[in-house]
PDB file of C-alpha atoms in Angstrom:
ATOM      1  CA  GLN A 874      -4.948  24.369   2.805  1.00 67.00           C
ATOM      2  CA  SER A 875      -4.806  20.916   1.227  1.00 81.00           C
ATOM      3  CA  ALA A 876      -1.668  18.811   1.317  1.00 90.00           C
ATOM      4  CA  LEU A 877       0.677  18.703  -1.635  1.00 96.00           C
ATOM      5  CA  THR A 878      -0.212  15.833  -3.961  1.00 97.00           C
ATOM      6  CA  GLN A 879       2.110  12.835  -4.122  1.00 98.00           C
ATOM      7  CA  PRO A 880       1.484   9.365  -5.552  1.00 97.00           C
ATOM      8  CA  ALA A 881       0.561   6.950  -2.793  1.00 97.00           C
ATOM      9  CA  SER A 882       3.118   4.412  -3.914  1.00 97.00           C
ATOM     10  CA  VAL A 883       5.924   3.823  -6.391  1.00 98.00           C
ATOM     11  CA  SER A 884       8.130   0.825  -6.964  1.00 96.00           C
ATOM     12  CA  GLY A 885      11.314  -0.101  -8.742  1.00 96.00           C
ATOM     13  CA  SER A 886      13.935  -2.793  -8.990  1.00 97.00           C
ATOM     14  CA  PRO A 887      17.456  -2.517  -7.588  1.00 97.00           C
ATOM     15  CA  GLY A 888      19.661  -0.413  -9.849  1.00 97.00           C
ATOM     16  CA  GLN A 889      16.755   1.338 -11.531  1.00 97.00           C
ATOM     17  CA  SER A 890      15.779   4.999 -11.188  1.00 97.00           C
ATOM     18  CA  ILE A 891      12.429   6.204  -9.912  1.00 97.00           C
ATOM     19  CA  THR A 892      10.840   9.634  -9.675  1.00 98.00           C
ATOM     20  CA  ILE A 893       8.313  10.830  -7.121  1.00 98.00           C
ATOM     21  CA  SER A 894       6.229  13.865  -8.012  1.00 98.00           C
ATOM     22  CA  CYS A 895       4.885  16.513  -5.657  1.00 98.00           C
ATOM     23  CA  THR A 896       2.214  18.825  -7.041  1.00 97.00           C
ATOM     24  CA  GLY A 897       1.235  22.050  -5.362  1.00 97.00           C
ATOM     25  CA  THR A 898      -0.159  25.384  -6.453  1.00 95.00           C
ATOM     26  CA  SER A 899       0.914  28.880  -7.388  1.00 92.00           C
ATOM     27  CA  SER A 900       0.797  29.691  -3.667  1.00 94.00           C
ATOM     28  CA  ASP A 901       3.495  27.229  -2.664  1.00 95.00           C
ATOM     29  CA  VAL A 902       5.587  25.012  -4.946  1.00 96.00           C
ATOM     30  CA  GLY A 903       4.975  27.195  -7.979  1.00 95.00           C
ATOM     31  CA  VAL A 904       6.178  30.424  -6.446  1.00 95.00           C
ATOM     32  CA  TYR A 905       8.858  29.471  -3.923  1.00 94.00           C
ATOM     33  CA  ASN A 906      12.067  27.492  -4.291  1.00 94.00           C
ATOM     34  CA  TYR A 907      11.632  26.201  -0.767  1.00 95.00           C
ATOM     35  CA  VAL A 908      10.725  22.606  -1.549  1.00 97.00           C
ATOM     36  CA  SER A 909      12.213  19.932   0.693  1.00 97.00           C
ATOM     37  CA  TRP A 910      12.160  16.136   0.565  1.00 98.00           C
ATOM     38  CA  TYR A 911      12.319  13.764   3.525  1.00 98.00           C
ATOM     39  CA  GLN A 912      12.831  10.029   3.851  1.00 98.00           C
ATOM     40  CA  GLN A 913      11.188   8.159   6.716  1.00 98.00           C
ATOM     41  CA  HIS A 914      11.804   4.547   7.578  1.00 98.00           C
ATOM     42  CA  PRO A 915       9.201   2.759   9.745  1.00 96.00           C
ATOM     43  CA  GLY A 916       9.406   3.833  13.360  1.00 96.00           C
ATOM     44  CA  LYS A 917      12.078   6.411  12.635  1.00 97.00           C
ATOM     45  CA  ALA A 918      12.205  10.185  12.465  1.00 98.00           C
ATOM     46  CA  PRO A 919      12.220  11.852   9.043  1.00 98.00           C
ATOM     47  CA  LYS A 920      15.578  12.514   7.403  1.00 98.00           C
ATOM     48  CA  LEU A 921      16.183  15.532   5.190  1.00 97.00           C
ATOM     49  CA  LEU A 922      17.269  14.508   1.692  1.00 98.00           C
ATOM     50  CA  ILE A 923      16.795  17.650  -0.399  1.00 97.00           C
ATOM     51  CA  TYR A 924      16.117  21.292   0.421  1.00 96.00           C
ATOM     52  CA  ASP A 925      15.584  24.411  -1.693  1.00 95.00           C
ATOM     53  CA  VAL A 926      14.366  22.195  -4.565  1.00 96.00           C
ATOM     54  CA  SER A 927      17.713  20.624  -5.422  1.00 97.00           C
ATOM     55  CA  SER A 928      20.287  21.112  -2.650  1.00 96.00           C
ATOM     56  CA  ARG A 929      21.584  18.128  -0.719  1.00 97.00           C
ATOM     57  CA  PRO A 930      22.697  18.286   2.915  1.00 94.00           C
ATOM     58  CA  SER A 931      26.166  16.965   3.560  1.00 94.00           C
ATOM     59  CA  GLY A 932      26.162  13.219   3.979  1.00 95.00           C
ATOM     60  CA  VAL A 933      23.194  12.561   1.696  1.00 97.00           C
ATOM     61  CA  SER A 934      24.003  10.328  -1.253  1.00 96.00           C
ATOM     62  CA  ASP A 935      24.158  11.952  -4.682  1.00 96.00           C
ATOM     63  CA  ARG A 936      21.782   9.220  -5.836  1.00 97.00           C
ATOM     64  CA  PHE A 937      19.071  11.551  -4.545  1.00 98.00           C
ATOM     65  CA  SER A 938      18.274  14.603  -6.658  1.00 98.00           C
ATOM     66  CA  GLY A 939      15.492  17.153  -6.829  1.00 98.00           C
ATOM     67  CA  SER A 940      13.985  19.415  -9.446  1.00 97.00           C
ATOM     68  CA  LYS A 941      10.965  21.588 -10.092  1.00 97.00           C
ATOM     69  CA  SER A 942       8.861  22.640 -13.038  1.00 96.00           C
ATOM     70  CA  GLY A 943       5.936  24.968 -12.524  1.00 96.00           C
ATOM     71  CA  ASN A 944       3.762  23.745  -9.656  1.00 97.00           C
ATOM     72  CA  THR A 945       5.360  20.291  -9.547  1.00 98.00           C
ATOM     73  CA  ALA A 946       8.539  19.259  -7.774  1.00 98.00           C
ATOM     74  CA  SER A 947      10.211  15.898  -8.246  1.00 98.00           C
ATOM     75  CA  LEU A 948      12.557  13.638  -6.326  1.00 98.00           C
ATOM     76  CA  THR A 949      14.626  11.195  -8.352  1.00 98.00           C
ATOM     77  CA  ILE A 950      16.424   8.260  -6.797  1.00 98.00           C
ATOM     78  CA  SER A 951      18.962   6.633  -9.077  1.00 97.00           C
ATOM     79  CA  GLY A 952      20.665   3.275  -8.607  1.00 97.00           C
ATOM     80  CA  LEU A 953      17.834   2.086  -6.377  1.00 97.00           C
ATOM     81  CA  GLN A 954      18.962   0.097  -3.329  1.00 97.00           C
ATOM     82  CA  ALA A 955      17.056  -2.083  -0.881  1.00 97.00           C
ATOM     83  CA  GLU A 956      17.627   0.423   1.923  1.00 97.00           C
ATOM     84  CA  ASP A 957      15.820   3.102  -0.090  1.00 97.00           C
ATOM     85  CA  GLU A 958      12.534   1.362   0.711  1.00 98.00           C
ATOM     86  CA  ALA A 959      10.770   3.930   2.891  1.00 98.00           C
ATOM     87  CA  ASP A 960       8.152   6.659   2.901  1.00 98.00           C
ATOM     88  CA  TYR A 961       9.019   9.926   1.172  1.00 98.00           C
ATOM     89  CA  TYR A 962       7.493  13.314   1.883  1.00 98.00           C
ATOM     90  CA  CYS A 963       7.799  16.638   0.110  1.00 98.00           C
ATOM     91  CA  SER A 964       7.157  19.966   1.784  1.00 97.00           C
ATOM     92  CA  SER A 965       6.965  23.580   0.715  1.00 96.00           C
ATOM     93  CA  TYR A 966       6.825  27.030   2.190  1.00 95.00           C
ATOM     94  CA  THR A 967       3.556  28.797   1.362  1.00 95.00           C
ATOM     95  CA  SER A 968       2.389  32.340   0.760  1.00 94.00           C
ATOM     96  CA  SER A 969       0.431  32.095   4.025  1.00 93.00           C
ATOM     97  CA  THR A 970       3.770  31.828   5.936  1.00 93.00           C
ATOM     98  CA  THR A 971       3.103  28.203   6.717  1.00 95.00           C
ATOM     99  CA  VAL A 972       4.652  24.904   5.686  1.00 96.00           C
ATOM    100  CA  ILE A 973       2.688  22.265   3.863  1.00 97.00           C
ATOM    101  CA  PHE A 974       3.630  18.605   3.434  1.00 97.00           C
ATOM    102  CA  GLY A 975       2.674  16.100   0.801  1.00 97.00           C
ATOM    103  CA  GLY A 976       0.628  13.066   1.739  1.00 97.00           C
ATOM    104  CA  GLY A 977       3.652  10.813   1.414  1.00 97.00           C
ATOM    105  CA  THR A 978       4.774   8.163  -1.064  1.00 98.00           C
ATOM    106  CA  LYS A 979       5.638   4.603  -0.133  1.00 98.00           C
ATOM    107  CA  LEU A 980       8.593   3.349  -2.139  1.00 98.00           C
ATOM    108  CA  THR A 981       8.856  -0.397  -2.605  1.00 97.00           C
ATOM    109  CA  VAL A 982      12.088  -1.896  -3.881  1.00 96.00           C
ATOM    110  CA  LEU A 983      11.129  -5.065  -5.719  1.00 92.00           C
TER     111      LEU A 983
ATOM    112  CA  GLU B1358      26.432  15.901  17.708  1.00 95.00           C
ATOM    113  CA  VAL B1359      23.000  17.483  17.399  1.00 96.00           C
ATOM    114  CA  GLN B1360      20.458  15.970  19.755  1.00 98.00           C
ATOM    115  CA  LEU B1361      16.790  16.797  20.203  1.00 98.00           C
ATOM    116  CA  LEU B1362      14.921  15.069  23.005  1.00 98.00           C
ATOM    117  CA  GLU B1363      11.170  15.538  23.288  1.00 98.00           C
ATOM    118  CA  SER B1364       9.163  14.883  26.426  1.00 98.00           C
ATOM    119  CA  GLY B1365       5.792  15.647  27.956  1.00 97.00           C
ATOM    120  CA  GLY B1366       3.523  13.484  25.860  1.00 97.00           C
ATOM    121  CA  GLY B1367       0.878  11.216  27.306  1.00 97.00           C
ATOM    122  CA  LEU B1368      -2.811  10.385  27.504  1.00 97.00           C
ATOM    123  CA  ILE B1369      -5.070  13.390  27.979  1.00 97.00           C
ATOM    124  CA  GLN B1370      -8.823  13.857  27.876  1.00 97.00           C
ATOM    125  CA  PRO B1371     -10.478  15.996  25.204  1.00 97.00           C
ATOM    126  CA  GLY B1372     -10.461  19.636  26.243  1.00 97.00           C
ATOM    127  CA  GLY B1373      -7.379  19.146  28.374  1.00 97.00           C
ATOM    128  CA  SER B1374      -3.944  20.774  28.222  1.00 98.00           C
ATOM    129  CA  LEU B1375      -0.439  19.467  27.844  1.00 98.00           C
ATOM    130  CA  ARG B1376       3.000  21.040  27.513  1.00 98.00           C
ATOM    131  CA  LEU B1377       5.654  19.411  25.391  1.00 98.00           C
ATOM    132  CA  SER B1378       9.357  20.118  25.801  1.00 98.00           C
ATOM    133  CA  CYS B1379      12.316  19.585  23.535  1.00 98.00           C
ATOM    134  CA  ALA B1380      15.818  19.681  25.017  1.00 98.00           C
ATOM    135  CA  ALA B1381      18.421  20.586  22.417  1.00 98.00           C
ATOM    136  CA  SER B1382      22.179  20.123  22.400  1.00 97.00           C
ATOM    137  CA  GLY B1383      25.097  20.038  20.012  1.00 97.00           C
ATOM    138  CA  PHE B1384      24.406  23.334  18.238  1.00 95.00           C
ATOM    139  CA  THR B1385      23.888  27.030  18.951  1.00 95.00           C
ATOM    140  CA  PHE B1386      20.241  26.756  19.915  1.00 96.00           C
ATOM    141  CA  GLY B1387      19.470  30.470  20.082  1.00 95.00           C
ATOM    142  CA  SER B1388      20.624  30.961  16.501  1.00 94.00           C
ATOM    143  CA  CYS B1389      18.219  28.460  15.013  1.00 95.00           C
ATOM    144  CA  ASP B1390      14.545  28.566  14.160  1.00 96.00           C
ATOM    145  CA  MET B1391      12.760  25.559  15.645  1.00 97.00           C
ATOM    146  CA  SER B1392       9.566  23.760  14.732  1.00 97.00           C
ATOM    147  CA  TRP B1393       7.054  21.185  15.879  1.00 98.00           C
ATOM    148  CA  VAL B1394       5.811  18.690  13.307  1.00 98.00           C
ATOM    149  CA  ARG B1395       3.301  15.960  14.105  1.00 98.00           C
ATOM    150  CA  GLN B1396       2.325  12.640  12.635  1.00 98.00           C
ATOM    151  CA  ALA B1397      -0.968  10.961  13.439  1.00 98.00           C
ATOM    152  CA  PRO B1398      -0.781   7.159  13.727  1.00 96.00           C
ATOM    153  CA  GLY B1399      -0.357   5.666  10.257  1.00 95.00           C
ATOM    154  CA  LYS B1400      -0.641   9.086   8.618  1.00 96.00           C
ATOM    155  CA  GLY B1401       1.649  11.655   7.024  1.00 97.00           C
ATOM    156  CA  LEU B1402       3.588  14.580   8.418  1.00 98.00           C
ATOM    157  CA  GLU B1403       1.833  17.791   9.419  1.00 98.00           C
ATOM    158  CA  TRP B1404       3.660  21.006  10.247  1.00 97.00           C
ATOM    159  CA  VAL B1405       2.365  22.509  13.507  1.00 98.00           C
ATOM    160  CA  SER B1406       4.390  25.583  14.414  1.00 97.00           C
ATOM    161  CA  THR B1407       7.726  27.391  14.104  1.00 97.00           C
ATOM    162  CA  ILE B1408       9.498  29.945  16.281  1.00 96.00           C
ATOM    163  CA  SER B1409      12.394  32.168  15.294  1.00 95.00           C
ATOM    164  CA  GLY B1410      15.765  31.854  16.996  1.00 94.00           C
ATOM    165  CA  GLY B1411      15.206  34.822  19.266  1.00 93.00           C
ATOM    166  CA  GLY B1412      11.596  33.908  19.915  1.00 94.00           C
ATOM    167  CA  ALA B1413      10.083  37.084  18.488  1.00 95.00           C
ATOM    168  CA  LYS B1414       8.348  35.473  15.516  1.00 95.00           C
ATOM    169  CA  THR B1415       5.951  32.562  15.668  1.00 97.00           C
ATOM    170  CA  TYR B1416       3.972  30.771  12.990  1.00 96.00           C
ATOM    171  CA  TYR B1417       1.102  28.303  13.318  1.00 97.00           C
ATOM    172  CA  ALA B1418      -0.918  25.907  11.217  1.00 97.00           C
ATOM    173  CA  ASP B1419      -4.569  26.898  10.960  1.00 96.00           C
ATOM    174  CA  SER B1420      -5.506  23.621  12.668  1.00 96.00           C
ATOM    175  CA  VAL B1421      -3.843  24.669  15.929  1.00 97.00           C
ATOM    176  CA  LYS B1422      -3.947  28.467  15.820  1.00 97.00           C
ATOM    177  CA  GLY B1423      -5.481  29.893  18.971  1.00 97.00           C
ATOM    178  CA  ARG B1424      -5.077  26.609  20.865  1.00 98.00           C
ATOM    179  CA  PHE B1425      -1.332  25.914  20.760  1.00 98.00           C
ATOM    180  CA  THR B1426       1.523  28.222  21.761  1.00 98.00           C
ATOM    181  CA  ILE B1427       5.136  27.700  20.806  1.00 98.00           C
ATOM    182  CA  SER B1428       7.877  29.202  22.955  1.00 98.00           C
ATOM    183  CA  ARG B1429      11.522  28.736  23.809  1.00 98.00           C
ATOM    184  CA  ASP B1430      14.000  29.351  26.599  1.00 98.00           C
ATOM    185  CA  ASN B1431      17.373  29.924  25.005  1.00 97.00           C
ATOM    186  CA  SER B1432      19.083  29.962  28.403  1.00 97.00           C
ATOM    187  CA  LYS B1433      17.940  26.369  28.855  1.00 98.00           C
ATOM    188  CA  ASN B1434      18.259  25.290  25.205  1.00 98.00           C
ATOM    189  CA  THR B1435      14.657  24.148  25.354  1.00 98.00           C
ATOM    190  CA  LEU B1436      11.687  24.434  23.003  1.00 98.00           C
ATOM    191  CA  TYR B1437       8.103  24.170  24.230  1.00 98.00           C
ATOM    192  CA  LEU B1438       4.635  23.588  22.848  1.00 98.00           C
ATOM    193  CA  GLN B1439       1.714  24.473  25.098  1.00 98.00           C
ATOM    194  CA  MET B1440      -1.349  22.636  23.842  1.00 98.00           C
ATOM    195  CA  ASN B1441      -4.792  23.681  25.107  1.00 98.00           C
ATOM    196  CA  SER B1442      -8.336  22.618  24.220  1.00 98.00           C
ATOM    197  CA  LEU B1443      -7.020  19.330  22.913  1.00 98.00           C
ATOM    198  CA  ARG B1444      -9.120  17.334  20.475  1.00 98.00           C
ATOM    199  CA  ALA B1445      -9.077  13.730  19.354  1.00 97.00           C
ATOM    200  CA  GLU B1446      -7.594  14.843  16.029  1.00 97.00           C
ATOM    201  CA  ASP B1447      -4.537  16.195  17.867  1.00 98.00           C
ATOM    202  CA  THR B1448      -3.517  12.615  18.656  1.00 98.00           C
ATOM    203  CA  ALA B1449      -0.103  12.186  17.072  1.00 98.00           C
ATOM    204  CA  LEU B1450       3.615  11.725  17.527  1.00 98.00           C
ATOM    205  CA  TYR B1451       5.018  15.213  17.975  1.00 98.00           C
ATOM    206  CA  TYR B1452       8.490  15.845  16.585  1.00 98.00           C
ATOM    207  CA  CYS B1453      10.784  18.711  17.466  1.00 98.00           C
ATOM    208  CA  ALA B1454      12.850  19.788  14.459  1.00 98.00           C
ATOM    209  CA  LYS B1455      15.714  22.200  13.859  1.00 97.00           C
ATOM    210  CA  ALA B1456      15.414  24.482  10.859  1.00 96.00           C
ATOM    211  CA  ILE B1457      18.270  25.072   8.470  1.00 92.00           C
ATOM    212  CA  GLY B1458      19.666  28.570   8.445  1.00 78.00           C
ATOM    213  CA  GLY B1459      18.354  30.801   5.689  1.00 71.00           C
ATOM    214  CA  GLY B1460      14.763  29.663   5.875  1.00 76.00           C
ATOM    215  CA  TRP B1461      12.629  28.059   8.499  1.00 85.00           C
ATOM    216  CA  SER B1462      10.651  25.741   6.247  1.00 89.00           C
ATOM    217  CA  LYS B1463      13.372  23.082   5.964  1.00 94.00           C
ATOM    218  CA  HIS B1464      14.533  20.919   8.847  1.00 96.00           C
ATOM    219  CA  ASP B1465      17.830  19.072   9.050  1.00 95.00           C
ATOM    220  CA  TYR B1466      17.580  17.446  12.489  1.00 97.00           C
ATOM    221  CA  TRP B1467      14.589  15.803  14.125  1.00 98.00           C
ATOM    222  CA  GLY B1468      13.998  14.273  17.528  1.00 98.00           C
ATOM    223  CA  GLN B1469      12.443  10.855  18.017  1.00 97.00           C
ATOM    224  CA  GLY B1470       9.090  12.313  18.979  1.00 98.00           C
ATOM    225  CA  THR B1471       6.734  12.242  21.960  1.00 98.00           C
ATOM    226  CA  LEU B1472       3.307  10.650  21.662  1.00 98.00           C
ATOM    227  CA  VAL B1473       0.183  12.595  22.540  1.00 98.00           C
ATOM    228  CA  THR B1474      -3.063  10.653  22.802  1.00 98.00           C
ATOM    229  CA  VAL B1475      -6.301  12.580  23.256  1.00 98.00           C
ATOM    230  CA  SER B1476      -9.037  10.253  24.386  1.00 96.00           C
ATOM    231  CA  SER B1477     -11.654   9.893  27.077  1.00 95.00           C
TER     232      SER B1477
END
C-alpha cells in the first residue's frame, strides 16, 4: 500500500497560516476518521498534534487544527512561529487493519 | 511521567536476527495498545506493528509480516520486537509508541528510538 500523499515542502512567514494536505484513498482517509498528525524536529521523536481528524491532545497549542474532506485531510497551522519549523507527518488507519503514514512535509518558516 | 526506553538495536548482518525491547513506565502498561514505528535514515515514518493491551491481537505491515513478531510482558511493563531474516531495507531507527485509548492507530507517547543497521 502506497504512502499517503503530502507535499514535500511548504513555507510561510511568521504570523501567517499554512495548510498541509494529506491525500489518501477510499480505503483509508476517505472512510475512517482516524487521521493523525505528527510534528518531528530534527533528531527528535515524533509528537502527536492531532488525532481523529481534528482532536488535539492536551498541551498542544490551538494554533494547530485538522480537518478532512473526502480522501484528503489537512493540517492548518495559524500564527506561524519559528519553532514550528519541522517535519510533519499524517497517518491513517486503513481497511487492511494497518496504519499508513504520509511521506512527510518539511515546513520552513521564512 | 510516561517514559518509553528502547534498547537492543545494533549492527547485524543480512539474514540475522535481533530482538528489540521497550521498557515502559508512568502509565498502566497492560491497558494500552503498543506499537513499533520505524524511520530509515533521512526518510519518513513507517508503521511496523501493533499489539493489543492484553497481547491477544497483533497487526503487522506487509513489509515485515512473517519475519517480525511483536510481543509484550505486562508483568515487566516491556514491549518486544523479534526481528528475523533481516534485510538491508530494515535499517532504521525503531520507535516504541503508546497508542491512545479508543483506537490503536494514534500514538501519544514515543520513545527516542533504537538504531538497527543491517549490513555485511
